[in-house]
Structures are given as C-alpha cells and as structure tokens.
Amino acid sequence: MSPHDFLLAPFAYGFMQRALGSAALLGLSGGLLGCVLMLRRLALMGDALSHSLLPGIAIAYLFFGPSTSALFLGALLAGLLTALGSALISRLTRVKEDAAFGSLFIVFFGAGVAILSRLPTRLNLEHFLFGNILGVSAADLRLAGVTSGATVLVFVLFYRGILLETFDPIFHRATGGRSGLAHFGVLALTVLNLVAALQTMGVVLALGLFLLPAVSAYLWCDRFGWLLASSVAIALACSAAGILVSYYASIASGAAVVLCLGVVLLASLLCSPRYGAAARILEYIRERRGIRHSP
Amino acid sequence: MSAHHILSFRDVTVTYGRARRGQPALENLSVDIACGSLTAILGPNGAGKSTLLRAILGWVPLARGEIRIGDQHPEHALPRLAYLPQRHLIDWDFPITVRSVVEQGRYPSLRPWQRLRPDDHQRVERALAELDLGAVADRQIRQLSGGQQQRVFLARALAQGADIFLLDEPFAGLDLFAVEELTHILRSWEAQGRTVLAAVHGLDLARRVFSHGLLLATQLIAAGPLETVLTEHNVDLAFRRAQCVHDPAAPIPPAGHSP
C-alpha cells in the first residue's frame, strides 16, 4: 500500500469522513478554548463539567432516543445545573466552590451511570463515556460545525477582550470590560463544545481534545496569538492522526485521538527548548558544574 | 499646590455584607485630593486602604456619601483612572510580551474588533520609552527584573492616558534597587503633575517617597502633608483604634493563668 493510499483510503467511507470532519471542527474550537481554560486555571473545572453532563444525556436518551437535539439540550441543562448548583452551595453554605463543584459532579456522574446501566444494552454506556466513531450522524456534524463556527467567531471578534480577561480580569473590569459576561461566555462555549464532541470523543475524553493541545503549545509559545494558533494546529493534526490510528488499530476513536495528543504532550514536556524538563535539567547540571567549592 | 481637587470624598461609608455584622470598612470619610499630588494611603491592616481604592473604581457600593472624580477644570471633567494590581495577582508565566501588556492600555478606547491605530502604537512606544523598557519590549514578562516588571504595568497605565493612578501596594515584593527605581519614577510623575494615590504598608517607606498622606483606621485619622499626618499621636491613634475596631469585645486575658 502506498503512503498515499494509507492516508486517504479510509476516508472513502462516509462515516470516516464525518468522523474526521467532526474531530477537525472540534479540534479547531477546542484548541482555542483549551488555552483560555488552562491559563485561567479552569482545567480541572472543565473536566468536572464534562463528567456532569452524563445524567442529562442519559435522561434525554431514555425519553427521546438518540436524537441529537434532545441529547444536546439534556447535556446543556445538566452542565448549567452543576455550575449554578455549585455557585449556590458556595454562597449559602460553608463549603467552598471547588469542593462544591467536585462533589456535585461526582453525584451527577454517578446518576448518569446509574440511569444508563438500566438500559437493555451495555453498549450505550460505553458509547457515551468514550465516544463512538460510527455514531457521528449528519446532524452531529452540523452541530459540530455550528459550535465550532460560533467559537471561532467569538474569538475573532473579541480576541482582545478574551486576552485581557484571561491575563488580568481586574484591569479588564477597571476599564469597563464586561468581566462577568466574558467568564460566563467561556463556560457556555465550553459546555456547547463538550456536547458537540460527545459522539466522537465521549464525555470523559472530550476535554482531552481541548486541554492537551493547549498545554503542549504552552510549552513552546511566548505570545498569546502563537499559543492559540499552535494549539489549534496540534489539535487538528492529532485528531486526523487519531482517527487514522483508530481505523487501522481498531481502537476507540476518542482514546486514539487522546493518545496521539498525549505523545505530543510528552514530547513537548521533555524537549521544549526553554520550558521543557530536559532544558531545566541541563541548566541545573551546568549550574552545578559552575560552582567550585573551596576545600 | 494647585487649587484643583481632582478627587473629593464626602461622608463616604462602605459596609461589607451582613456576615460581618454590618461593621463598616470605611466610615464617614471626607477628604479632598489635590490634582497632581503624590499621596500615600496609610494605616494598619483592615483600615480600609484597599477598600478606598476599590470605592474610587466603583467596585464596592457606597452605603452613604459620594465620591466626586474630576473638577471644574475643563481637562479634568472626566479624568481617566488607571489601576495597578498587586504583583502577586499577575501570572508571570503568561505567554505575553512586554509590548502586548502595554498595548492593553489602549484597548479601552478601541471597539472590540478594531485594530490598533497608528496613534495607539505611538502612545505605546512613548510609554515604553518613558519607562526605559524599549530594549526588553519583545521579551516575555517572566524574563524581566522585579523593577522592570513593575514598570511594565506603570507603562500600561501611561499608555492608557490616565489622569489618576491608583496603585495597590506597589512596593510589596520589590528589592531595594527596584524600590529606589520606583521612588524615582513616582517623584518625577509628581513633578509632571500626575496624580498618584497608593496604598502603602510601611510608614518609613511612605516618609521617604511620598509628599502627602492619608491615614486611615476605618475612619480618617489625618490627611495632608506627610509630616503633619505621621505624628506620633496620629500613628498611635490609627494603630490602636484598628485593634479595637477588629475585636471590640475581647479583653486581653491576664497572664499566667493558662493551664
């Protein structure tokens, strides 16, 4: 098989085209959102949020079957409920917001697993947790297109507001920026994209497509614009590679994409010339050599 | 000193939520700040230094009173405020260059999607030059000395074209050399007629750097030229009253009775 065939042959199938399209679209928006989540230290909160979508999806599936719009609304409601619920708990009780969020999402996730395990076949549970490449319908692809387009549009229009809110929210507020709106907007876009990533990546792995490219790019870039661009490039390349790996090695698509991203992250962690582990260790050794102890 | 008062406080009272039993953070503050003065806001912890800065910026609602910003002078009708965050609130690893931070000073005057105009670039370059940051303008902000890092944010305030500069603990975490540097900058700003209001923790530091002071202990203790504000009597009053305000009911236990 020529390399040309190796890369292109799988995409003769309609489901592979849709899978690649969906992964690429979500990589585009996820790469952008991931940078903001990472820099605002919301990475773990995003992870919690993605887990908490499960009961919404499960209930929607129970009542309406595999309808994209029902699943979407269910997940959205569950996400909002978690965010609002933890905000309420932290205001009304002694419990702090991170603990509230952490407790709530576990309960939500448990409820989701409970509901799904009552379904006749186990396939559905696995499908929602880890994604199913065969399940990307034309409607799912449209949803991915709309969320990705909306995310990119928001980043293009409000690039400076997003930069300012991420870097220095106090200054943003002091100069008349809509700080609360920007914060809520990022969370809302995150939920939207997580839901759209459901079919390909599953609730557990979806955040990987957001966070891993951002963290990898963070090790190479010293400018916000470059960070966003590299993060998107890494996300796009790894989603394509992951889909191919998933096809040839017949492993779950979400897992394959996350593993590809993992390889890039590992390489970045080790080899980044300025912020990587190897550079730090070399610098340390050079410093040690530089010190001459007098006897 | 100019006769203009660029900031006027009348009977300003700020109360934080019911959780603290309605204990005011600032009480009946009435004072005027002269245009072009270099003023230190002094007082013990919890005296309301940060609250005062936040009140000027409009972040905390006033329970009573008013703050007037600006005066009759046509150029000061709507003065712009610049706020300098405390150093530890900044993520120094953020992927951003010195120039990009200074450019942020121009953002408020642009529409969200508008690009920087030639005039904006000029202001940015001027601010970089004035604070001697031209050589490091394309560096990431972690790769600067402490004094340079502080100057980046001063430059951003300059690029903003601000008339009043509000600094929250600008000397905290600076080494000796950087303190000297910042002192020099603030003094030259005073000479140029820029109004600076800074929350300052150390009294000795305030004596060395500032010309005017505003001593707080929830209420105003004294205001004016620093040597008349920081008298032994006033300082004693401010720091002792603050203790009483914090814990009005707790008597000091007699010594030697612990089990």
Coordinates of C-alpha atoms in Angstrom, one line a residue:
Chain A
M1 CA 0.0 0.0 0.0
S2 CA 1.4 3.4 -1.0
P3 CA 1.6 6.1 1.8
H4 CA -1.0 8.0 -0.3
D5 CA -3.5 5.1 -0.1
F6 CA -2.6 4.6 3.6
L7 CA -3.6 8.2 4.4
L8 CA -6.6 8.6 2.1
A9 CA -8.2 5.2 1.6
P10 CA -10.0 5.1 4.9
F11 CA -11.8 8.3 4.1
A12 CA -13.6 6.7 1.1
Y13 CA -16.2 5.7 3.7
G14 CA -18.8 8.2 4.6
F15 CA -18.6 7.6 8.4
M16 CA -14.8 8.2 8.3
Q17 CA -15.4 11.5 6.5
R18 CA -17.9 12.5 9.1
A19 CA -15.6 11.4 12.0
L20 CA -12.7 13.4 10.6
G21 CA -14.9 16.4 9.9
S22 CA -16.3 16.4 13.4
A23 CA -12.9 15.9 15.1
A24 CA -11.3 18.6 13.0
L25 CA -14.1 21.1 13.7
L26 CA -14.0 20.4 17.4
G27 CA -10.2 20.5 17.4
L28 CA -10.4 24.0 16.0
S29 CA -12.7 25.3 18.7
G30 CA -11.3 23.1 21.4
G31 CA -7.7 24.2 20.8
L32 CA -8.8 27.8 21.3
L33 CA -11.0 27.2 24.4
G34 CA -8.4 25.0 26.0
C35 CA -5.9 27.8 26.1
V36 CA -8.2 30.0 28.0
L37 CA -9.3 27.2 30.4
M38 CA -5.6 26.4 31.1
L39 CA -4.5 30.0 31.6
R40 CA -7.4 30.8 33.9
R41 CA -6.7 27.6 35.8
L42 CA -10.1 26.2 35.0
A43 CA -8.7 22.9 33.6
L44 CA -10.0 20.7 36.4
M45 CA -13.3 22.5 36.5
G46 CA -13.7 21.8 32.7
D47 CA -13.1 18.2 33.5
A48 CA -15.7 18.1 36.2
L49 CA -18.1 19.9 34.0
S50 CA -17.7 17.3 31.2
H51 CA -18.4 14.5 33.6
S52 CA -21.5 16.2 34.9
L53 CA -23.1 16.2 31.5
L54 CA -23.8 12.5 31.7
P55 CA -27.2 12.4 33.6
G56 CA -28.6 15.0 31.2
I57 CA -27.6 12.9 28.2
A58 CA -28.9 9.7 29.9
I59 CA -32.3 11.1 30.7
A60 CA -32.6 12.6 27.2
Y61 CA -31.7 9.2 25.7
L62 CA -34.1 7.4 28.0
F63 CA -37.1 9.5 26.8
F64 CA -36.2 10.6 23.3
G65 CA -33.8 8.0 22.0
P66 CA -30.6 9.0 20.1
S67 CA -31.9 12.4 18.9
T68 CA -29.1 14.9 18.6
S69 CA -31.2 17.9 19.7
A70 CA -32.6 16.1 22.8
L71 CA -29.1 14.9 23.9
F72 CA -27.8 18.4 23.3
L73 CA -30.5 20.0 25.5
G74 CA -30.2 17.4 28.2
A75 CA -26.4 17.9 28.4
L76 CA -26.7 21.6 28.4
L77 CA -29.2 21.6 31.3
A78 CA -27.1 19.2 33.3
G79 CA -24.0 21.4 32.8
L80 CA -25.8 24.6 33.8
L81 CA -27.3 22.8 36.8
T82 CA -23.9 21.8 38.0
A83 CA -22.4 25.3 37.5
L84 CA -25.4 27.0 39.2
G85 CA -25.7 24.4 41.9
S86 CA -22.0 24.7 43.0
A87 CA -22.3 28.5 42.9
L88 CA -25.3 28.4 45.2
I89 CA -23.7 25.9 47.6
S90 CA -20.6 28.0 47.9
R91 CA -22.7 31.1 48.7
L92 CA -25.3 29.6 51.0
T93 CA -23.1 27.2 53.0
R94 CA -19.6 26.9 54.4
V95 CA -18.4 24.7 51.5
K96 CA -16.0 26.4 49.1
E97 CA -16.7 26.4 45.4
D98 CA -14.1 23.8 44.3
A99 CA -15.3 21.3 46.9
A100 CA -18.9 22.0 45.9
F101 CA -18.1 21.5 42.2
G102 CA -16.1 18.4 42.9
S103 CA -18.9 16.8 45.0
L104 CA -21.7 17.8 42.7
F105 CA -20.1 16.4 39.5
I106 CA -19.4 13.1 41.1
V107 CA -23.0 12.7 42.2
F108 CA -24.2 13.8 38.7
F109 CA -21.8 11.3 37.0
G110 CA -23.0 8.5 39.3
A111 CA -26.6 9.3 38.5
G112 CA -25.8 9.2 34.8
V113 CA -24.0 5.9 35.1
A114 CA -26.9 4.5 37.1
I115 CA -29.5 5.5 34.6
L116 CA -27.5 4.2 31.6
S117 CA -26.8 0.9 33.3
R118 CA -30.6 0.3 33.5
L119 CA -30.7 0.4 29.7
P120 CA -31.1 -3.0 27.9
T121 CA -27.6 -2.9 26.4
R122 CA -24.3 -2.0 27.9
L123 CA -23.1 -0.6 24.5
N124 CA -24.8 2.7 25.2
L125 CA -22.9 3.4 28.4
E126 CA -19.6 2.9 26.8
H127 CA -20.7 4.9 23.8
F128 CA -21.5 7.9 25.9
L129 CA -18.4 7.7 28.1
F130 CA -15.8 7.1 25.4
G131 CA -17.5 8.1 22.1
N132 CA -18.3 6.1 19.0
I133 CA -16.9 6.9 15.7
L134 CA -19.6 5.0 13.8
G135 CA -22.2 7.1 15.6
V136 CA -21.4 10.5 14.0
S137 CA -24.5 11.4 12.1
A138 CA -25.0 14.2 9.7
A139 CA -26.9 16.1 12.4
D140 CA -23.9 15.7 14.8
L141 CA -21.6 17.1 12.1
R142 CA -23.9 20.1 11.7
L143 CA -23.9 20.6 15.4
A144 CA -20.1 20.5 15.5
G145 CA -20.0 22.9 12.6
V146 CA -22.3 25.4 14.3
T147 CA -20.5 25.3 17.7
S148 CA -17.1 25.4 16.1
G149 CA -18.1 28.3 13.9
A150 CA -19.6 30.2 16.8
T151 CA -16.5 29.7 19.0
V152 CA -14.1 30.8 16.3
L153 CA -16.3 33.9 15.5
V154 CA -16.3 34.8 19.2
F155 CA -12.5 34.5 19.4
V156 CA -12.0 36.6 16.3
L157 CA -14.4 39.4 17.3
F158 CA -13.5 39.5 21.0
Y159 CA -9.8 38.5 20.8
R160 CA -8.7 41.4 22.9
G161 CA -11.4 41.1 25.5
I162 CA -10.6 37.4 25.9
L163 CA -6.9 38.1 26.2
L164 CA -7.5 40.8 28.8
E165 CA -10.0 38.8 30.8
T166 CA -7.6 35.8 30.8
F167 CA -4.5 37.8 31.7
D168 CA -5.8 40.5 34.1
P169 CA -9.5 40.3 34.9
I170 CA -9.1 43.1 37.5
F171 CA -7.8 45.5 34.8
H172 CA -10.5 44.4 32.4
R173 CA -13.2 45.3 34.9
A174 CA -11.5 48.5 35.9
T175 CA -11.5 49.7 32.3
G176 CA -15.2 49.0 31.7
G177 CA -14.9 45.4 30.4
R178 CA -17.8 43.0 30.9
S179 CA -15.9 40.7 33.1
G180 CA -18.8 38.5 34.2
L181 CA -20.1 38.1 30.7
A182 CA -16.7 37.1 29.4
H183 CA -16.3 34.5 32.2
F184 CA -19.8 33.1 31.6
G185 CA -19.3 33.1 27.8
V186 CA -16.2 30.9 28.1
L187 CA -18.0 28.4 30.3
A188 CA -21.0 28.4 28.0
L189 CA -18.9 27.8 24.9
T190 CA -17.1 25.0 26.8
V191 CA -20.3 23.2 27.5
L192 CA -21.5 23.7 23.9
N193 CA -18.3 22.2 22.6
L194 CA -18.2 19.4 25.1
V195 CA -21.7 18.4 24.0
A196 CA -20.8 18.6 20.3
A197 CA -17.7 16.4 21.0
L198 CA -19.9 13.8 22.6
Q199 CA -20.3 11.4 19.6
T200 CA -16.6 11.3 18.6
M201 CA -14.9 11.6 22.0
G202 CA -17.4 10.8 24.7
V203 CA -17.9 12.8 27.9
V204 CA -14.8 11.5 29.7
L205 CA -12.3 12.0 26.9
A206 CA -13.8 15.2 25.2
L207 CA -11.8 17.6 27.4
G208 CA -8.6 16.0 26.2
L209 CA -9.2 17.5 22.8
F210 CA -9.4 20.9 24.5
L211 CA -6.7 20.8 27.1
L212 CA -3.9 18.7 25.8
P213 CA -3.2 20.8 22.7
A214 CA -3.2 23.9 24.8
V215 CA -0.8 22.5 27.4
S216 CA 1.5 21.3 24.7
A217 CA 1.5 24.6 22.9
Y218 CA 2.1 26.4 26.2
L219 CA 5.5 24.8 26.4
W220 CA 6.6 26.3 23.2
C221 CA 5.0 29.8 22.9
D222 CA 5.7 33.1 24.5
R223 CA 2.8 35.0 22.8
F224 CA -0.9 34.6 23.2
G225 CA -1.6 34.6 19.5
W226 CA 1.0 32.0 18.8
L227 CA -0.3 29.9 21.7
L228 CA -3.8 29.9 20.2
A229 CA -2.5 29.1 16.6
S230 CA -0.2 26.3 17.7
S231 CA -2.8 24.8 20.0
V232 CA -5.3 24.7 17.1
A233 CA -2.6 23.2 14.8
I234 CA -1.8 20.5 17.3
A235 CA -5.5 19.7 17.9
L236 CA -6.1 19.4 14.1
A237 CA -3.1 17.3 13.4
C238 CA -3.8 14.9 16.3
S239 CA -7.4 14.5 15.5
A240 CA -6.6 13.4 12.0
A241 CA -3.8 11.1 13.2
G242 CA -6.0 9.7 15.9
I243 CA -8.8 8.9 13.5
L244 CA -6.4 7.0 11.3
V245 CA -4.9 5.1 14.2
S246 CA -8.4 4.2 15.4
Y247 CA -9.2 2.9 11.9
Y248 CA -6.1 0.7 11.4
A249 CA -5.7 -0.4 15.0
S250 CA -9.4 -0.7 15.6
I251 CA -9.4 1.1 18.9
A252 CA -12.0 3.6 20.2
S253 CA -11.7 6.9 18.3
G254 CA -11.7 9.2 21.4
A255 CA -9.0 7.2 23.0
A256 CA -6.9 7.2 19.8
V257 CA -7.1 11.0 19.5
V258 CA -6.2 11.5 23.2
L259 CA -3.3 9.1 22.9
C260 CA -1.9 11.0 19.9
L261 CA -2.3 14.2 21.8
G262 CA -0.5 12.5 24.7
V263 CA 2.5 11.7 22.6
V264 CA 2.8 15.4 21.5
L265 CA 2.4 16.5 25.1
L266 CA 5.1 14.1 26.3
A267 CA 7.5 15.2 23.6
S268 CA 6.8 18.9 24.5
L269 CA 7.3 18.3 28.2
L270 CA 10.7 16.7 27.5
C271 CA 12.0 18.6 24.6
S272 CA 10.7 22.2 24.8
P273 CA 13.9 24.2 24.5
R274 CA 13.0 26.8 27.1
Y275 CA 10.4 25.3 29.4
G276 CA 10.9 21.5 29.0
A277 CA 12.3 19.1 31.5
A278 CA 15.4 18.3 29.6
A279 CA 16.3 22.0 29.3
R280 CA 15.8 22.5 33.0
I281 CA 17.9 19.5 34.0
L282 CA 20.7 20.6 31.6
E283 CA 20.6 24.1 33.1
Y284 CA 20.8 22.6 36.6
I285 CA 23.8 20.4 35.7
R286 CA 25.6 23.4 34.1
E287 CA 25.0 25.5 37.2
R288 CA 26.3 22.7 39.5
R289 CA 29.5 22.5 37.4
G290 CA 29.9 26.2 37.6
I291 CA 30.1 26.2 41.3
R292 CA 33.6 25.4 42.6
H293 CA 33.7 24.5 46.3
S294 CA 36.8 25.6 48.1
P295 CA 38.3 22.7 50.1
Chain B
M1 CA -0.1 73.3 45.1
S2 CA -2.9 73.5 42.6
A3 CA -6.2 74.6 44.0
H4 CA -8.0 71.9 42.0
H5 CA -9.3 68.9 43.8
I6 CA -9.3 66.0 41.4
L7 CA -10.9 63.7 43.9
S8 CA -13.4 64.7 46.6
F9 CA -14.8 62.3 49.2
R10 CA -17.9 63.4 51.1
D11 CA -19.1 61.4 54.1
V12 CA -18.1 58.1 52.3
T13 CA -19.1 55.0 54.1
V14 CA -18.6 51.5 52.8
T15 CA -20.2 48.4 54.5
Y16 CA -19.4 44.9 53.5
G17 CA -22.1 42.2 53.7
R18 CA -24.2 41.2 56.8
A19 CA -21.7 38.4 57.5
R20 CA -19.5 41.0 59.3
R21 CA -22.3 42.4 61.4
G22 CA -22.5 45.5 59.2
Q23 CA -19.1 46.6 60.5
P24 CA -18.2 49.4 58.1
A25 CA -14.9 49.1 56.3
L26 CA -14.8 52.8 55.8
E27 CA -16.7 55.3 57.9
N28 CA -17.6 59.0 57.2
L29 CA -14.6 59.7 55.1
S30 CA -14.4 63.3 53.9
V31 CA -11.3 64.5 52.3
D32 CA -10.0 66.2 49.1
I33 CA -7.1 65.1 46.9
A34 CA -5.3 67.9 45.2
C35 CA -4.6 67.5 41.5
G36 CA -1.0 66.4 40.9
S37 CA -0.3 65.2 44.4
L38 CA 1.6 62.1 45.3
T39 CA -0.4 60.6 48.2
A40 CA 0.1 57.5 50.3
I41 CA -2.9 55.8 51.8
L42 CA -1.7 54.6 55.2
G43 CA -3.0 52.6 58.0
P44 CA -2.9 49.1 59.7
N45 CA -4.4 46.0 58.1
G46 CA -8.1 46.3 57.7
A47 CA -8.0 50.1 57.9
G48 CA -9.8 50.4 54.6
K49 CA -6.8 51.2 52.3
S50 CA -7.8 48.7 49.6
T51 CA -11.5 49.5 50.1
L52 CA -10.8 53.1 49.4
L53 CA -9.2 52.3 46.1
R54 CA -12.0 49.9 45.2
A55 CA -14.6 52.6 46.1
I56 CA -12.9 55.1 43.8
L57 CA -13.0 52.5 41.0
G58 CA -16.7 51.9 41.7
W59 CA -16.3 48.2 42.6
V60 CA -17.9 48.5 46.0
P61 CA -21.2 50.3 46.6
L62 CA -21.2 53.2 48.9
A63 CA -23.6 52.8 51.9
R64 CA -23.6 56.6 52.2
G65 CA -21.8 59.7 50.9
E66 CA -20.3 60.4 47.5
I67 CA -17.0 60.4 45.6
R68 CA -16.5 63.1 43.1
I69 CA -13.9 62.5 40.4
G70 CA -12.8 65.5 38.4
D71 CA -13.2 69.2 38.9
Q72 CA -14.2 72.4 37.1
H73 CA -11.0 72.5 35.1
P74 CA -12.2 71.5 31.5
E75 CA -9.4 69.0 31.0
H76 CA -10.3 67.2 34.2
A77 CA -14.0 67.0 33.6
L78 CA -13.8 63.2 33.1
P79 CA -10.4 62.1 34.3
R80 CA -9.4 58.5 33.5
L81 CA -8.4 56.1 36.2
A82 CA -5.6 53.7 36.0
Y83 CA -5.3 50.8 38.5
L84 CA -2.2 48.9 39.2
P85 CA -2.8 45.4 40.5
Q86 CA -0.7 43.8 43.3
R87 CA 2.2 41.9 41.9
H88 CA 1.2 38.5 43.2
L89 CA -2.1 38.7 41.3
I90 CA -0.3 38.6 37.9
D91 CA 0.6 35.2 36.3
W92 CA 4.2 36.0 35.2
D93 CA 4.3 32.8 33.1
F94 CA 1.5 34.0 30.9
P95 CA 2.6 33.8 27.2
I96 CA 2.7 37.6 26.6
T97 CA 5.4 40.1 25.7
V98 CA 6.1 43.5 27.4
R99 CA 4.7 45.4 24.4
S100 CA 1.5 43.4 24.4
V101 CA 0.9 44.2 28.0
V102 CA 1.5 47.9 27.4
E103 CA -0.8 47.8 24.4
Q104 CA -3.6 46.7 26.7
G105 CA -3.7 50.3 27.9
R106 CA -5.1 51.2 24.5
Y107 CA -7.8 48.5 24.5
P108 CA -10.5 50.5 26.4
S109 CA -10.5 53.2 23.7
L110 CA -11.0 50.7 20.9
R111 CA -14.0 48.8 19.7
P112 CA -13.6 45.0 20.4
W113 CA -12.8 44.1 16.8
Q114 CA -10.9 47.3 15.9
R115 CA -7.1 47.1 15.3
L116 CA -4.6 49.4 17.0
R117 CA -4.4 52.7 15.1
P118 CA -1.1 54.5 14.3
D119 CA -1.8 56.9 17.2
D120 CA -2.2 53.9 19.6
H121 CA 1.2 52.5 18.5
Q122 CA 2.8 55.9 19.1
R123 CA 1.4 56.1 22.6
V124 CA 2.6 52.6 23.4
E125 CA 6.1 53.4 22.1
R126 CA 6.2 56.6 24.1
A127 CA 5.2 54.8 27.3
L128 CA 7.8 52.1 26.7
A129 CA 10.5 54.8 26.1
E130 CA 9.5 56.8 29.1
L131 CA 9.8 53.8 31.4
D132 CA 13.0 52.6 29.7
L133 CA 11.5 49.4 28.5
G134 CA 12.4 49.8 24.8
A135 CA 15.2 47.2 24.9
V136 CA 13.1 44.5 26.5
A137 CA 9.8 45.2 24.7
D138 CA 9.7 41.8 22.9
R139 CA 10.6 39.7 26.0
Q140 CA 8.2 37.5 27.8
I141 CA 7.3 39.2 31.1
R142 CA 8.9 36.5 33.4
Q143 CA 12.3 37.3 31.9
L144 CA 12.4 40.8 33.5
S145 CA 13.8 42.0 36.8
G146 CA 11.3 42.9 39.5
G147 CA 11.7 46.6 38.9
Q148 CA 11.2 46.1 35.2
Q149 CA 8.1 44.0 35.8
Q150 CA 6.6 46.8 37.9
R151 CA 7.5 49.3 35.2
V152 CA 5.6 47.3 32.6
F153 CA 2.4 48.0 34.4
L154 CA 3.2 51.6 35.0
A155 CA 3.8 51.9 31.3
R156 CA 0.4 50.3 30.6
A157 CA -1.2 52.9 32.8
L158 CA 0.7 55.7 30.9
A159 CA -0.4 54.3 27.6
Q160 CA -4.0 54.4 28.9
G161 CA -3.6 58.2 29.1
A162 CA -4.8 58.1 32.7
D163 CA -5.1 61.2 34.8
I164 CA -5.3 59.5 38.2
F165 CA -3.1 56.5 39.0
L166 CA -4.3 54.1 41.8
L167 CA -1.6 51.8 43.0
D168 CA -2.3 48.9 45.3
E169 CA 0.8 48.1 47.4
P170 CA 3.2 49.0 44.6
F171 CA 6.3 48.4 46.8
A172 CA 5.4 44.9 48.0
G173 CA 7.8 42.3 46.9
L174 CA 10.4 44.7 45.3
D175 CA 14.1 44.5 46.1
L176 CA 16.0 47.6 47.4
F177 CA 17.1 48.6 43.9
A178 CA 13.6 48.3 42.5
V179 CA 12.2 50.4 45.3
E180 CA 14.7 53.2 44.5
E181 CA 13.7 52.9 40.9
L182 CA 10.0 53.2 41.6
T183 CA 10.6 56.0 44.0
H184 CA 12.4 57.9 41.3
I185 CA 9.6 57.4 38.8
L186 CA 6.8 58.4 41.2
R187 CA 8.7 61.6 42.2
S188 CA 9.2 62.6 38.5
W189 CA 5.5 61.9 37.9
E190 CA 4.7 64.2 40.8
A191 CA 6.9 66.9 39.2
Q192 CA 5.0 66.4 35.9
G193 CA 1.7 67.0 37.7
R194 CA 0.3 63.4 37.6
T195 CA -2.0 62.4 40.5
V196 CA -0.9 59.3 42.2
L197 CA -2.8 57.5 45.1
A198 CA -1.0 54.5 46.5
A199 CA -1.9 52.1 49.3
V200 CA 1.3 51.7 51.2
H201 CA 2.1 49.4 54.1
G202 CA 5.3 50.7 55.6
L203 CA 5.4 54.1 57.3
D204 CA 9.1 54.6 56.9
L205 CA 8.8 53.9 53.2
A206 CA 6.0 56.3 52.9
R207 CA 8.1 59.0 54.6
R208 CA 10.9 58.5 52.1
V209 CA 8.8 58.5 48.9
F210 CA 5.6 60.4 49.4
S211 CA 4.8 64.1 50.0
H212 CA 1.2 63.7 51.1
G213 CA -0.6 61.1 53.2
L214 CA -4.0 59.9 54.2
L215 CA -4.0 58.0 57.5
L216 CA -6.9 55.6 57.9
A217 CA -8.3 53.4 60.7
T218 CA -11.7 52.8 59.2
Q219 CA -12.3 56.5 59.8
L220 CA -10.0 59.2 58.7
I221 CA -7.3 60.0 61.3
A222 CA -5.4 62.7 59.4
A223 CA -4.7 63.9 55.8
G224 CA -2.3 66.4 54.3
P225 CA 1.4 66.9 54.0
L226 CA 3.1 63.7 55.3
E227 CA 5.0 65.3 58.2
T228 CA 1.8 66.7 59.7
V229 CA 0.0 63.3 59.2
L230 CA 2.5 60.9 60.6
T231 CA 2.9 62.5 64.0
E232 CA 3.4 60.1 66.9
H233 CA 0.0 60.9 68.2
N234 CA -1.8 60.2 64.9
V235 CA 0.0 56.9 64.3
D236 CA -0.7 55.7 67.8
L237 CA -4.3 56.6 67.4
A238 CA -4.6 54.8 64.0
F239 CA -3.0 51.6 65.0
R240 CA -4.6 51.3 68.4
R241 CA -8.1 52.1 67.1
A242 CA -7.7 49.5 64.4
Q243 CA -7.2 46.9 67.1
C244 CA -10.3 48.0 68.9
V245 CA -12.4 48.0 65.7
H246 CA -11.4 44.4 64.9
D247 CA -12.2 42.9 68.2
P248 CA -14.3 45.2 70.4
A249 CA -15.4 42.7 73.0
A250 CA -12.4 40.5 73.6
P251 CA -10.5 41.5 76.7
I252 CA -6.8 40.6 76.9
P253 CA -6.6 37.6 79.2
P254 CA -4.4 38.1 82.3
A255 CA -1.0 36.5 82.0
G256 CA 0.0 33.3 83.9
H257 CA -3.4 31.7 84.1
S258 CA -3.1 29.3 81.2
P259 CA -3.5 25.6 82.2

